[in-house]
Amino acid sequence: MSVKILIIGACGQIGTELTQKLRALHGVENVIASDIRKLNIDVVNSGPFEVVNALDFNQIEHLVEIHKIDEVYLMAALLSATAEKNPSFAWDLNMNSLFHVLNLAKAKKIKKIFWPSSIAVFGPTTPKENTPQYTIMEPSTVYGISKQAGERWCEYYHNVYGVDIRSVRYPGLISWSSPPGGGTTDYAVDIFHKAISKNKYECFLSENTKMPMMYMDDAIRATIEIMNAPAEKIKIRSSYNLAAMSFTPNEIAQEIKKHFPDFSITYSPDFRQKIADSWPASIDDSFAREDWNWNQNFDLEKMTNDMLVNLKK
């Protein structure tokens, strides 16, 4: 029996690659992509696509009913840097879209939900190195506040209504196939594009700003693995810490120089520096490794190779 999947926010940085991967796994006709506009031609043309506003409960409910949806991946969100410019809309989108799918699951109209959280749930008072799964969480950004509140609601709906919701706290995500989406870790994508096109890069963070990062291939795999794990293995219903590598702008620049010896980087920190400073430098994800056997494939060197090979194409 094939599973029917709805991806909300399918044209975003993660949604784009998640859609392609899930279609490859489950069959094109079983994965319904949706977004507020037809923002990505590959996603729109590669299988069923619906225009939907994540803030409109009736639209989502209608899609779930007509397509007989079993699982929803809710990827629609306003990310850290963008959310700071429009706090009330960010809160509205990030929270109400979550309530819509939680309430559909509570009403037994869908069986399983994936909702992404983020390292933005942590704040300046959180231990910076090897940030534990359970620790002080006092986020200082709109995005982080919405994600932390979302985690609490996910756990509540699981405990009180038995909703099968699964979540990971994504670190900064790096991908060659889709452009950055307005996050504080975007420099780690942009730097590769500029290395190839201009052989130089001006970074909006300072050179020693260390942050947890992950290659998109690993992030997509983690997303699918947590959704495929038996329910009894998923012991944390707020959101799992997830880690792969941590590095600074200087370290990624040195790695790029192995491929482009004349590459140069300058630093001009902007408002995103303050956001980055409030986040962890590295993450302890031992619960994910233990509960559902998470393990990353890419480190900085391997990722840099893969990024440059694919971008040069």
PDB file of C-alpha atoms in Angstrom:
ATOM      1  CA  MET A   1       0.000   0.000   0.000  1.00  0.00           C
ATOM      2  CA  SER A   2       1.582   3.251  -1.114  1.00  0.00           C
ATOM      3  CA  VAL A   3       1.797   6.196   1.258  1.00  0.00           C
ATOM      4  CA  LYS A   4       0.399   9.555   0.090  1.00  0.00           C
ATOM      5  CA  ILE A   5       2.538  12.553   1.036  1.00  0.00           C
ATOM      6  CA  LEU A   6       1.860  16.295   1.037  1.00  0.00           C
ATOM      7  CA  ILE A   7       4.792  18.722   1.187  1.00  0.00           C
ATOM      8  CA  ILE A   8       3.832  22.263   2.209  1.00  0.00           C
ATOM      9  CA  GLY A   9       6.530  24.758   1.243  1.00  0.00           C
ATOM     10  CA  ALA A  10       7.899  22.458  -1.457  1.00  0.00           C
ATOM     11  CA  CYS A  11       9.626  25.270  -3.383  1.00  0.00           C
ATOM     12  CA  GLY A  12      11.920  26.330  -0.521  1.00  0.00           C
ATOM     13  CA  GLN A  13      15.576  25.430  -0.017  1.00  0.00           C
ATOM     14  CA  ILE A  14      14.837  22.141   1.778  1.00  0.00           C
ATOM     15  CA  GLY A  15      11.448  21.451   0.209  1.00  0.00           C
ATOM     16  CA  THR A  16      12.877  21.446  -3.317  1.00  0.00           C
ATOM     17  CA  GLU A  17      15.308  18.597  -2.649  1.00  0.00           C
ATOM     18  CA  LEU A  18      12.980  16.769  -0.272  1.00  0.00           C
ATOM     19  CA  THR A  19      10.278  16.681  -2.956  1.00  0.00           C
ATOM     20  CA  GLN A  20      12.617  15.124  -5.534  1.00  0.00           C
ATOM     21  CA  LYS A  21      13.919  12.538  -3.058  1.00  0.00           C
ATOM     22  CA  LEU A  22      10.461  11.524  -1.805  1.00  0.00           C
ATOM     23  CA  ARG A  23       9.191  11.251  -5.381  1.00  0.00           C
ATOM     24  CA  ALA A  24      12.087   8.970  -6.222  1.00  0.00           C
ATOM     25  CA  LEU A  25      11.282   6.804  -3.178  1.00  0.00           C
ATOM     26  CA  HIS A  26       7.476   6.702  -3.235  1.00  0.00           C
ATOM     27  CA  GLY A  27       6.560   7.373  -6.876  1.00  0.00           C
ATOM     28  CA  VAL A  28       5.863  10.759  -8.427  1.00  0.00           C
ATOM     29  CA  GLU A  29       2.072  10.435  -8.212  1.00  0.00           C
ATOM     30  CA  ASN A  30       2.186   9.760  -4.442  1.00  0.00           C
ATOM     31  CA  VAL A  31       3.988  12.984  -3.492  1.00  0.00           C
ATOM     32  CA  ILE A  32       1.908  16.157  -3.771  1.00  0.00           C
ATOM     33  CA  ALA A  33       4.086  19.278  -3.725  1.00  0.00           C
ATOM     34  CA  SER A  34       2.539  22.594  -2.700  1.00  0.00           C
ATOM     35  CA  ASP A  35       3.558  26.188  -2.143  1.00  0.00           C
ATOM     36  CA  ILE A  36       2.006  29.645  -2.143  1.00  0.00           C
ATOM     37  CA  ARG A  37       3.274  30.266  -5.689  1.00  0.00           C
ATOM     38  CA  LYS A  38       4.886  28.269  -8.488  1.00  0.00           C
ATOM     39  CA  LEU A  39       8.341  29.306  -7.311  1.00  0.00           C
ATOM     40  CA  ASN A  40      10.396  26.390  -8.601  1.00  0.00           C
ATOM     41  CA  ILE A  41       9.871  25.043 -12.110  1.00  0.00           C
ATOM     42  CA  ASP A  42      11.528  21.679 -11.371  1.00  0.00           C
ATOM     43  CA  VAL A  43       9.178  21.012  -8.446  1.00  0.00           C
ATOM     44  CA  VAL A  44       6.102  22.226 -10.326  1.00  0.00           C
ATOM     45  CA  ASN A  45       6.832  20.225 -13.484  1.00  0.00           C
ATOM     46  CA  SER A  46       8.088  16.977 -11.951  1.00  0.00           C
ATOM     47  CA  GLY A  47       4.788  15.790 -10.464  1.00  0.00           C
ATOM     48  CA  PRO A  48       1.487  16.820  -8.857  1.00  0.00           C
ATOM     49  CA  PHE A  49       1.621  20.434  -7.644  1.00  0.00           C
ATOM     50  CA  GLU A  50      -0.976  22.515  -5.816  1.00  0.00           C
ATOM     51  CA  VAL A  51      -0.945  26.220  -5.016  1.00  0.00           C
ATOM     52  CA  VAL A  52      -1.789  26.523  -1.315  1.00  0.00           C
ATOM     53  CA  ASN A  53      -1.503  29.167   1.378  1.00  0.00           C
ATOM     54  CA  ALA A  54      -0.079  27.529   4.498  1.00  0.00           C
ATOM     55  CA  LEU A  55      -2.086  30.019   6.582  1.00  0.00           C
ATOM     56  CA  ASP A  56      -5.404  28.815   5.159  1.00  0.00           C
ATOM     57  CA  PHE A  57      -6.687  25.813   7.120  1.00  0.00           C
ATOM     58  CA  ASN A  58      -9.498  25.109   4.656  1.00  0.00           C
ATOM     59  CA  GLN A  59      -7.122  24.932   1.699  1.00  0.00           C
ATOM     60  CA  ILE A  60      -4.861  22.464   3.501  1.00  0.00           C
ATOM     61  CA  GLU A  61      -7.782  20.361   4.713  1.00  0.00           C
ATOM     62  CA  HIS A  62      -9.166  20.280   1.160  1.00  0.00           C
ATOM     63  CA  LEU A  63      -5.822  19.039  -0.238  1.00  0.00           C
ATOM     64  CA  VAL A  64      -5.566  16.387   2.482  1.00  0.00           C
ATOM     65  CA  GLU A  65      -9.075  15.126   1.676  1.00  0.00           C
ATOM     66  CA  ILE A  66      -8.956  15.139  -2.128  1.00  0.00           C
ATOM     67  CA  HIS A  67      -5.531  13.490  -2.273  1.00  0.00           C
ATOM     68  CA  LYS A  68      -6.182  11.129   0.675  1.00  0.00           C
ATOM     69  CA  ILE A  69      -2.949  12.288   2.350  1.00  0.00           C
ATOM     70  CA  ASP A  70      -1.264  10.096   4.994  1.00  0.00           C
ATOM     71  CA  GLU A  71       1.812  12.179   5.826  1.00  0.00           C
ATOM     72  CA  VAL A  72       2.527  15.911   5.798  1.00  0.00           C
ATOM     73  CA  TYR A  73       5.961  17.526   5.660  1.00  0.00           C
ATOM     74  CA  LEU A  74       5.441  21.131   6.770  1.00  0.00           C
ATOM     75  CA  MET A  75       8.437  23.016   5.354  1.00  0.00           C
ATOM     76  CA  ALA A  76       6.858  26.486   5.022  1.00  0.00           C
ATOM     77  CA  ALA A  77       8.512  29.055   7.322  1.00  0.00           C
ATOM     78  CA  LEU A  78      10.066  32.492   7.428  1.00  0.00           C
ATOM     79  CA  LEU A  79      13.761  32.007   8.283  1.00  0.00           C
ATOM     80  CA  SER A  80      15.947  33.852  10.767  1.00  0.00           C
ATOM     81  CA  ALA A  81      17.218  36.919   8.887  1.00  0.00           C
ATOM     82  CA  THR A  82      13.977  37.448   6.944  1.00  0.00           C
ATOM     83  CA  ALA A  83      11.806  36.981  10.032  1.00  0.00           C
ATOM     84  CA  GLU A  84      13.604  39.796  11.877  1.00  0.00           C
ATOM     85  CA  LYS A  85      12.334  42.210   9.230  1.00  0.00           C
ATOM     86  CA  ASN A  86       8.703  41.132   9.573  1.00  0.00           C
ATOM     87  CA  PRO A  87       8.173  39.677  13.070  1.00  0.00           C
ATOM     88  CA  SER A  88       4.368  39.514  13.172  1.00  0.00           C
ATOM     89  CA  PHE A  89       4.054  37.785   9.802  1.00  0.00           C
ATOM     90  CA  ALA A  90       6.860  35.365  10.721  1.00  0.00           C
ATOM     91  CA  TRP A  91       5.080  34.397  13.944  1.00  0.00           C
ATOM     92  CA  ASP A  92       1.793  34.028  12.077  1.00  0.00           C
ATOM     93  CA  LEU A  93       3.211  31.817   9.337  1.00  0.00           C
ATOM     94  CA  ASN A  94       5.505  29.711  11.518  1.00  0.00           C
ATOM     95  CA  MET A  95       2.892  29.037  14.212  1.00  0.00           C
ATOM     96  CA  ASN A  96      -0.474  28.897  12.462  1.00  0.00           C
ATOM     97  CA  SER A  97       0.709  26.604   9.673  1.00  0.00           C
ATOM     98  CA  LEU A  98       1.856  24.208  12.411  1.00  0.00           C
ATOM     99  CA  PHE A  99      -1.489  24.393  14.234  1.00  0.00           C
ATOM    100  CA  HIS A 100      -3.307  23.608  10.990  1.00  0.00           C
ATOM    101  CA  VAL A 101      -1.489  20.317  10.451  1.00  0.00           C
ATOM    102  CA  LEU A 102      -1.501  19.415  14.166  1.00  0.00           C
ATOM    103  CA  ASN A 103      -5.270  19.866  14.238  1.00  0.00           C
ATOM    104  CA  LEU A 104      -5.729  17.765  11.086  1.00  0.00           C
ATOM    105  CA  ALA A 105      -3.721  14.988  12.761  1.00  0.00           C
ATOM    106  CA  LYS A 106      -5.684  15.388  15.995  1.00  0.00           C
ATOM    107  CA  ALA A 107      -8.862  14.923  13.907  1.00  0.00           C
ATOM    108  CA  LYS A 108      -7.281  11.715  12.474  1.00  0.00           C
ATOM    109  CA  LYS A 109      -7.238  13.155   8.932  1.00  0.00           C
ATOM    110  CA  ILE A 110      -3.479  12.578   8.627  1.00  0.00           C
ATOM    111  CA  LYS A 111      -1.320   9.903  10.262  1.00  0.00           C
ATOM    112  CA  LYS A 112       2.114  11.453  10.550  1.00  0.00           C
ATOM    113  CA  ILE A 113       3.758  14.887  10.448  1.00  0.00           C
ATOM    114  CA  PHE A 114       7.302  16.089   9.908  1.00  0.00           C
ATOM    115  CA  TRP A 115       7.961  19.614  11.174  1.00  0.00           C
ATOM    116  CA  PRO A 116      11.472  21.098  11.177  1.00  0.00           C
ATOM    117  CA  SER A 117      12.856  22.955  14.152  1.00  0.00           C
ATOM    118  CA  SER A 118      16.244  24.687  14.206  1.00  0.00           C
ATOM    119  CA  ILE A 119      19.323  25.507  16.258  1.00  0.00           C
ATOM    120  CA  ALA A 120      17.672  28.951  16.465  1.00  0.00           C
ATOM    121  CA  VAL A 121      15.711  27.614  19.486  1.00  0.00           C
ATOM    122  CA  PHE A 122      18.905  28.126  21.487  1.00  0.00           C
ATOM    123  CA  GLY A 123      20.028  31.542  22.655  1.00  0.00           C
ATOM    124  CA  PRO A 124      22.919  33.517  24.176  1.00  0.00           C
ATOM    125  CA  THR A 125      22.492  31.753  27.555  1.00  0.00           C
ATOM    126  CA  THR A 126      22.707  28.262  26.038  1.00  0.00           C
ATOM    127  CA  PRO A 127      26.041  26.397  26.461  1.00  0.00           C
ATOM    128  CA  LYS A 128      27.818  27.071  23.151  1.00  0.00           C
ATOM    129  CA  GLU A 129      29.993  23.980  22.778  1.00  0.00           C
ATOM    130  CA  ASN A 130      28.353  20.564  22.444  1.00  0.00           C
ATOM    131  CA  THR A 131      24.962  22.089  23.150  1.00  0.00           C
ATOM    132  CA  PRO A 132      22.954  19.342  24.912  1.00  0.00           C
ATOM    133  CA  GLN A 133      19.536  18.048  23.857  1.00  0.00           C
ATOM    134  CA  TYR A 134      18.040  19.334  27.108  1.00  0.00           C
ATOM    135  CA  THR A 135      19.419  22.738  28.098  1.00  0.00           C
ATOM    136  CA  ILE A 136      18.612  26.418  28.597  1.00  0.00           C
ATOM    137  CA  MET A 137      16.589  27.699  25.636  1.00  0.00           C
ATOM    138  CA  GLU A 138      16.132  31.466  25.575  1.00  0.00           C
ATOM    139  CA  PRO A 139      16.039  32.317  21.853  1.00  0.00           C
ATOM    140  CA  SER A 140      16.566  35.977  20.973  1.00  0.00           C
ATOM    141  CA  THR A 141      15.200  35.922  17.400  1.00  0.00           C
ATOM    142  CA  VAL A 142      11.634  35.849  16.109  1.00  0.00           C
ATOM    143  CA  TYR A 143      12.422  32.656  14.205  1.00  0.00           C
ATOM    144  CA  GLY A 144      13.904  30.987  17.283  1.00  0.00           C
ATOM    145  CA  ILE A 145      10.967  32.036  19.482  1.00  0.00           C
ATOM    146  CA  SER A 146       8.491  30.569  16.987  1.00  0.00           C
ATOM    147  CA  LYS A 147      10.453  27.328  16.680  1.00  0.00           C
ATOM    148  CA  GLN A 148      10.771  26.899  20.433  1.00  0.00           C
ATOM    149  CA  ALA A 149       7.036  27.494  20.903  1.00  0.00           C
ATOM    150  CA  GLY A 150       6.391  25.058  18.061  1.00  0.00           C
ATOM    151  CA  GLU A 151       8.455  22.351  19.779  1.00  0.00           C
ATOM    152  CA  ARG A 152       6.348  22.699  22.912  1.00  0.00           C
ATOM    153  CA  TRP A 153       3.131  22.410  20.913  1.00  0.00           C
ATOM    154  CA  CYS A 154       4.408  19.345  19.026  1.00  0.00           C
ATOM    155  CA  GLU A 155       5.178  17.582  22.294  1.00  0.00           C
ATOM    156  CA  TYR A 156       1.819  18.660  23.752  1.00  0.00           C
ATOM    157  CA  TYR A 157      -0.184  17.333  20.778  1.00  0.00           C
ATOM    158  CA  HIS A 158       1.729  14.062  20.963  1.00  0.00           C
ATOM    159  CA  ASN A 159       1.255  13.628  24.715  1.00  0.00           C
ATOM    160  CA  VAL A 160      -2.372  14.780  24.898  1.00  0.00           C
ATOM    161  CA  TYR A 161      -3.834  13.748  21.528  1.00  0.00           C
ATOM    162  CA  GLY A 162      -1.449  10.996  20.395  1.00  0.00           C
ATOM    163  CA  VAL A 163      -0.347  12.905  17.271  1.00  0.00           C
ATOM    164  CA  ASP A 164       2.608  11.199  15.558  1.00  0.00           C
ATOM    165  CA  ILE A 165       4.825  14.221  14.937  1.00  0.00           C
ATOM    166  CA  ARG A 166       8.567  14.026  14.319  1.00  0.00           C
ATOM    167  CA  SER A 167      11.109  16.808  14.239  1.00  0.00           C
ATOM    168  CA  VAL A 168      14.810  17.624  14.028  1.00  0.00           C
ATOM    169  CA  ARG A 169      16.630  20.849  14.862  1.00  0.00           C
ATOM    170  CA  TYR A 170      18.388  21.615  11.604  1.00  0.00           C
ATOM    171  CA  PRO A 171      21.790  23.280  11.808  1.00  0.00           C
ATOM    172  CA  GLY A 172      22.839  25.602   8.955  1.00  0.00           C
ATOM    173  CA  LEU A 173      22.126  23.817   5.663  1.00  0.00           C
ATOM    174  CA  ILE A 174      24.344  23.930   2.596  1.00  0.00           C
ATOM    175  CA  SER A 175      23.174  22.977  -0.872  1.00  0.00           C
ATOM    176  CA  TRP A 176      24.366  23.494  -4.437  1.00  0.00           C
ATOM    177  CA  SER A 177      20.986  23.004  -6.110  1.00  0.00           C
ATOM    178  CA  SER A 178      18.871  25.710  -4.482  1.00  0.00           C
ATOM    179  CA  PRO A 179      19.661  29.310  -3.533  1.00  0.00           C
ATOM    180  CA  PRO A 180      19.886  30.483   0.096  1.00  0.00           C
ATOM    181  CA  GLY A 181      16.530  31.172   1.736  1.00  0.00           C
ATOM    182  CA  GLY A 182      17.160  34.117   4.046  1.00  0.00           C
ATOM    183  CA  GLY A 183      19.009  32.440   6.881  1.00  0.00           C
ATOM    184  CA  THR A 184      21.994  33.497   8.959  1.00  0.00           C
ATOM    185  CA  THR A 185      24.040  30.526   7.732  1.00  0.00           C
ATOM    186  CA  ASP A 186      23.528  31.513   4.060  1.00  0.00           C
ATOM    187  CA  TYR A 187      27.131  32.686   3.730  1.00  0.00           C
ATOM    188  CA  ALA A 188      28.229  29.044   3.606  1.00  0.00           C
ATOM    189  CA  VAL A 189      26.241  28.587   0.384  1.00  0.00           C
ATOM    190  CA  ASP A 190      26.987  31.975  -1.185  1.00  0.00           C
ATOM    191  CA  ILE A 191      30.741  31.648  -0.648  1.00  0.00           C
ATOM    192  CA  PHE A 192      30.901  28.734  -3.133  1.00  0.00           C
ATOM    193  CA  HIS A 193      28.992  30.657  -5.818  1.00  0.00           C
ATOM    194  CA  LYS A 194      31.275  33.683  -5.405  1.00  0.00           C
ATOM    195  CA  ALA A 195      34.418  31.510  -5.368  1.00  0.00           C
ATOM    196  CA  ILE A 196      33.518  30.185  -8.814  1.00  0.00           C
ATOM    197  CA  SER A 197      32.187  33.436 -10.325  1.00  0.00           C
ATOM    198  CA  LYS A 198      34.504  36.073  -8.755  1.00  0.00           C
ATOM    199  CA  ASN A 199      37.248  34.208  -6.863  1.00  0.00           C
ATOM    200  CA  LYS A 200      36.509  36.417  -3.847  1.00  0.00           C
ATOM    201  CA  TYR A 201      33.822  36.806  -1.217  1.00  0.00           C
ATOM    202  CA  GLU A 202      32.747  39.435   1.298  1.00  0.00           C
ATOM    203  CA  CYS A 203      31.323  37.628   4.330  1.00  0.00           C
ATOM    204  CA  PHE A 204      28.546  39.122   6.484  1.00  0.00           C
ATOM    205  CA  LEU A 205      29.905  37.291   9.558  1.00  0.00           C
ATOM    206  CA  SER A 206      33.289  37.667  11.270  1.00  0.00           C
ATOM    207  CA  GLU A 207      36.042  35.181  10.406  1.00  0.00           C
ATOM    208  CA  ASN A 208      35.915  33.123  13.623  1.00  0.00           C
ATOM    209  CA  THR A 209      32.127  32.744  13.922  1.00  0.00           C
ATOM    210  CA  LYS A 210      31.771  29.001  14.417  1.00  0.00           C
ATOM    211  CA  MET A 211      28.365  27.468  13.716  1.00  0.00           C
ATOM    212  CA  PRO A 212      26.946  23.961  13.280  1.00  0.00           C
ATOM    213  CA  MET A 213      26.405  23.102   9.627  1.00  0.00           C
ATOM    214  CA  MET A 214      25.142  20.207   7.540  1.00  0.00           C
ATOM    215  CA  TYR A 215      25.249  19.285   3.867  1.00  0.00           C
ATOM    216  CA  MET A 216      21.780  19.106   2.342  1.00  0.00           C
ATOM    217  CA  ASP A 217      22.167  15.432   1.340  1.00  0.00           C
ATOM    218  CA  ASP A 218      22.567  14.552   5.018  1.00  0.00           C
ATOM    219  CA  ALA A 219      19.673  16.782   6.081  1.00  0.00           C
ATOM    220  CA  ILE A 220      17.285  15.197   3.574  1.00  0.00           C
ATOM    221  CA  ARG A 221      18.396  11.722   4.621  1.00  0.00           C
ATOM    222  CA  ALA A 222      17.891  12.550   8.315  1.00  0.00           C
ATOM    223  CA  THR A 223      14.399  13.890   7.558  1.00  0.00           C
ATOM    224  CA  ILE A 224      13.368  10.716   5.758  1.00  0.00           C
ATOM    225  CA  GLU A 225      15.059   8.411   8.278  1.00  0.00           C
ATOM    226  CA  ILE A 226      13.243   9.909  11.266  1.00  0.00           C
ATOM    227  CA  MET A 227       9.938   9.616   9.400  1.00  0.00           C
ATOM    228  CA  ASN A 228      10.637   5.979   8.508  1.00  0.00           C
ATOM    229  CA  ALA A 229      11.718   4.958  12.017  1.00  0.00           C
ATOM    230  CA  PRO A 230       9.263   2.867  14.073  1.00  0.00           C
ATOM    231  CA  ALA A 231       7.154   5.112  16.339  1.00  0.00           C
ATOM    232  CA  GLU A 232       8.520   3.518  19.509  1.00  0.00           C
ATOM    233  CA  LYS A 233      12.063   4.567  18.530  1.00  0.00           C
ATOM    234  CA  ILE A 234      11.076   8.246  18.462  1.00  0.00           C
ATOM    235  CA  LYS A 235      11.352   9.052  22.143  1.00  0.00           C
ATOM    236  CA  ILE A 236      11.655  12.837  21.830  1.00  0.00           C
ATOM    237  CA  ARG A 237       8.541  14.525  20.460  1.00  0.00           C
ATOM    238  CA  SER A 238       9.676  18.128  20.760  1.00  0.00           C
ATOM    239  CA  SER A 239      12.664  18.016  18.379  1.00  0.00           C
ATOM    240  CA  TYR A 240      15.963  16.142  18.124  1.00  0.00           C
ATOM    241  CA  ASN A 241      19.354  17.837  18.099  1.00  0.00           C
ATOM    242  CA  LEU A 242      21.062  17.047  14.781  1.00  0.00           C
ATOM    243  CA  ALA A 243      24.716  17.599  13.913  1.00  0.00           C
ATOM    244  CA  ALA A 244      27.286  16.924  11.215  1.00  0.00           C
ATOM    245  CA  MET A 245      30.142  19.498  11.331  1.00  0.00           C
ATOM    246  CA  SER A 246      31.005  22.906  12.754  1.00  0.00           C
ATOM    247  CA  PHE A 247      33.291  25.454  11.084  1.00  0.00           C
ATOM    248  CA  THR A 248      34.049  29.180  10.775  1.00  0.00           C
ATOM    249  CA  PRO A 249      34.033  31.369   7.627  1.00  0.00           C
ATOM    250  CA  ASN A 250      37.833  31.309   7.786  1.00  0.00           C
ATOM    251  CA  GLU A 251      37.905  27.487   7.847  1.00  0.00           C
ATOM    252  CA  ILE A 252      35.572  27.123   4.868  1.00  0.00           C
ATOM    253  CA  ALA A 253      37.641  29.738   2.980  1.00  0.00           C
ATOM    254  CA  GLN A 254      40.827  27.721   3.625  1.00  0.00           C
ATOM    255  CA  GLU A 255      39.108  24.596   2.289  1.00  0.00           C
ATOM    256  CA  ILE A 256      38.031  26.460  -0.869  1.00  0.00           C
ATOM    257  CA  LYS A 257      41.612  27.733  -1.340  1.00  0.00           C
ATOM    258  CA  LYS A 258      42.725  24.125  -1.866  1.00  0.00           C
ATOM    259  CA  HIS A 259      40.690  24.280  -5.089  1.00  0.00           C
ATOM    260  CA  PHE A 260      41.115  28.003  -5.897  1.00  0.00           C
ATOM    261  CA  PRO A 261      44.541  29.070  -4.553  1.00  0.00           C
ATOM    262  CA  ASP A 262      43.888  32.756  -5.387  1.00  0.00           C
ATOM    263  CA  PHE A 263      40.518  32.879  -3.634  1.00  0.00           C
ATOM    264  CA  SER A 264      40.237  35.763  -1.146  1.00  0.00           C
ATOM    265  CA  ILE A 265      37.732  36.537   1.601  1.00  0.00           C
ATOM    266  CA  THR A 266      36.972  39.804   3.411  1.00  0.00           C
ATOM    267  CA  TYR A 267      34.707  40.346   6.399  1.00  0.00           C
ATOM    268  CA  SER A 268      31.981  42.934   6.828  1.00  0.00           C
ATOM    269  CA  PRO A 269      29.684  41.761   9.653  1.00  0.00           C
ATOM    270  CA  ASP A 270      26.083  43.040   9.503  1.00  0.00           C
ATOM    271  CA  PHE A 271      22.926  42.495  11.619  1.00  0.00           C
ATOM    272  CA  ARG A 272      23.218  38.739  11.097  1.00  0.00           C
ATOM    273  CA  GLN A 273      26.381  38.669  13.233  1.00  0.00           C
ATOM    274  CA  LYS A 274      24.311  39.253  16.360  1.00  0.00           C
ATOM    275  CA  ILE A 275      22.004  36.372  15.410  1.00  0.00           C
ATOM    276  CA  ALA A 276      24.966  34.060  14.777  1.00  0.00           C
ATOM    277  CA  ASP A 277      26.547  35.015  18.106  1.00  0.00           C
ATOM    278  CA  SER A 278      23.415  33.863  19.915  1.00  0.00           C
ATOM    279  CA  TRP A 279      23.612  30.356  18.445  1.00  0.00           C
ATOM    280  CA  PRO A 280      25.644  27.282  19.440  1.00  0.00           C
ATOM    281  CA  ALA A 281      29.079  26.585  17.986  1.00  0.00           C
ATOM    282  CA  SER A 282      28.594  22.806  18.085  1.00  0.00           C
ATOM    283  CA  ILE A 283      25.763  20.399  18.889  1.00  0.00           C
ATOM    284  CA  ASP A 284      25.516  17.159  20.872  1.00  0.00           C
ATOM    285  CA  ASP A 285      23.117  14.925  18.924  1.00  0.00           C
ATOM    286  CA  SER A 286      23.722  11.663  20.778  1.00  0.00           C
ATOM    287  CA  PHE A 287      19.973  11.073  21.301  1.00  0.00           C
ATOM    288  CA  ALA A 288      19.325  11.025  17.544  1.00  0.00           C
ATOM    289  CA  ARG A 289      22.283   8.684  17.053  1.00  0.00           C
ATOM    290  CA  GLU A 290      21.056   6.364  19.768  1.00  0.00           C
ATOM    291  CA  ASP A 291      17.283   6.390  19.160  1.00  0.00           C
ATOM    292  CA  TRP A 292      17.091   6.124  15.358  1.00  0.00           C
ATOM    293  CA  ASN A 293      20.707   5.527  14.309  1.00  0.00           C
ATOM    294  CA  TRP A 294      21.441   8.940  12.820  1.00  0.00           C
ATOM    295  CA  ASN A 295      24.918   9.353  11.290  1.00  0.00           C
ATOM    296  CA  GLN A 296      26.230  11.983   8.869  1.00  0.00           C
ATOM    297  CA  ASN A 297      28.109  11.204   5.648  1.00  0.00           C
ATOM    298  CA  PHE A 298      29.687  14.594   4.876  1.00  0.00           C
ATOM    299  CA  ASP A 299      32.458  16.559   6.600  1.00  0.00           C
ATOM    300  CA  LEU A 300      33.820  19.954   5.463  1.00  0.00           C
ATOM    301  CA  GLU A 301      36.331  18.524   2.975  1.00  0.00           C
ATOM    302  CA  LYS A 302      33.888  16.087   1.367  1.00  0.00           C
ATOM    303  CA  MET A 303      31.163  18.735   1.208  1.00  0.00           C
ATOM    304  CA  THR A 304      33.468  21.323  -0.401  1.00  0.00           C
ATOM    305  CA  ASN A 305      34.479  18.840  -3.095  1.00  0.00           C
ATOM    306  CA  ASP A 306      30.868  17.970  -3.855  1.00  0.00           C
ATOM    307  CA  MET A 307      29.672  21.598  -3.861  1.00  0.00           C
ATOM    308  CA  LEU A 308      32.362  22.725  -6.306  1.00  0.00           C
ATOM    309  CA  VAL A 309      31.941  19.754  -8.639  1.00  0.00           C
ATOM    310  CA  ASN A 310      28.170  20.313  -8.880  1.00  0.00           C
ATOM    311  CA  LEU A 311      28.287  24.129  -9.110  1.00  0.00           C
ATOM    312  CA  LYS A 312      30.884  24.019 -11.900  1.00  0.00           C
ATOM    313  CA  LYS A 313      28.480  21.901 -13.937  1.00  0.00           C
TER     314      LYS A 313
END
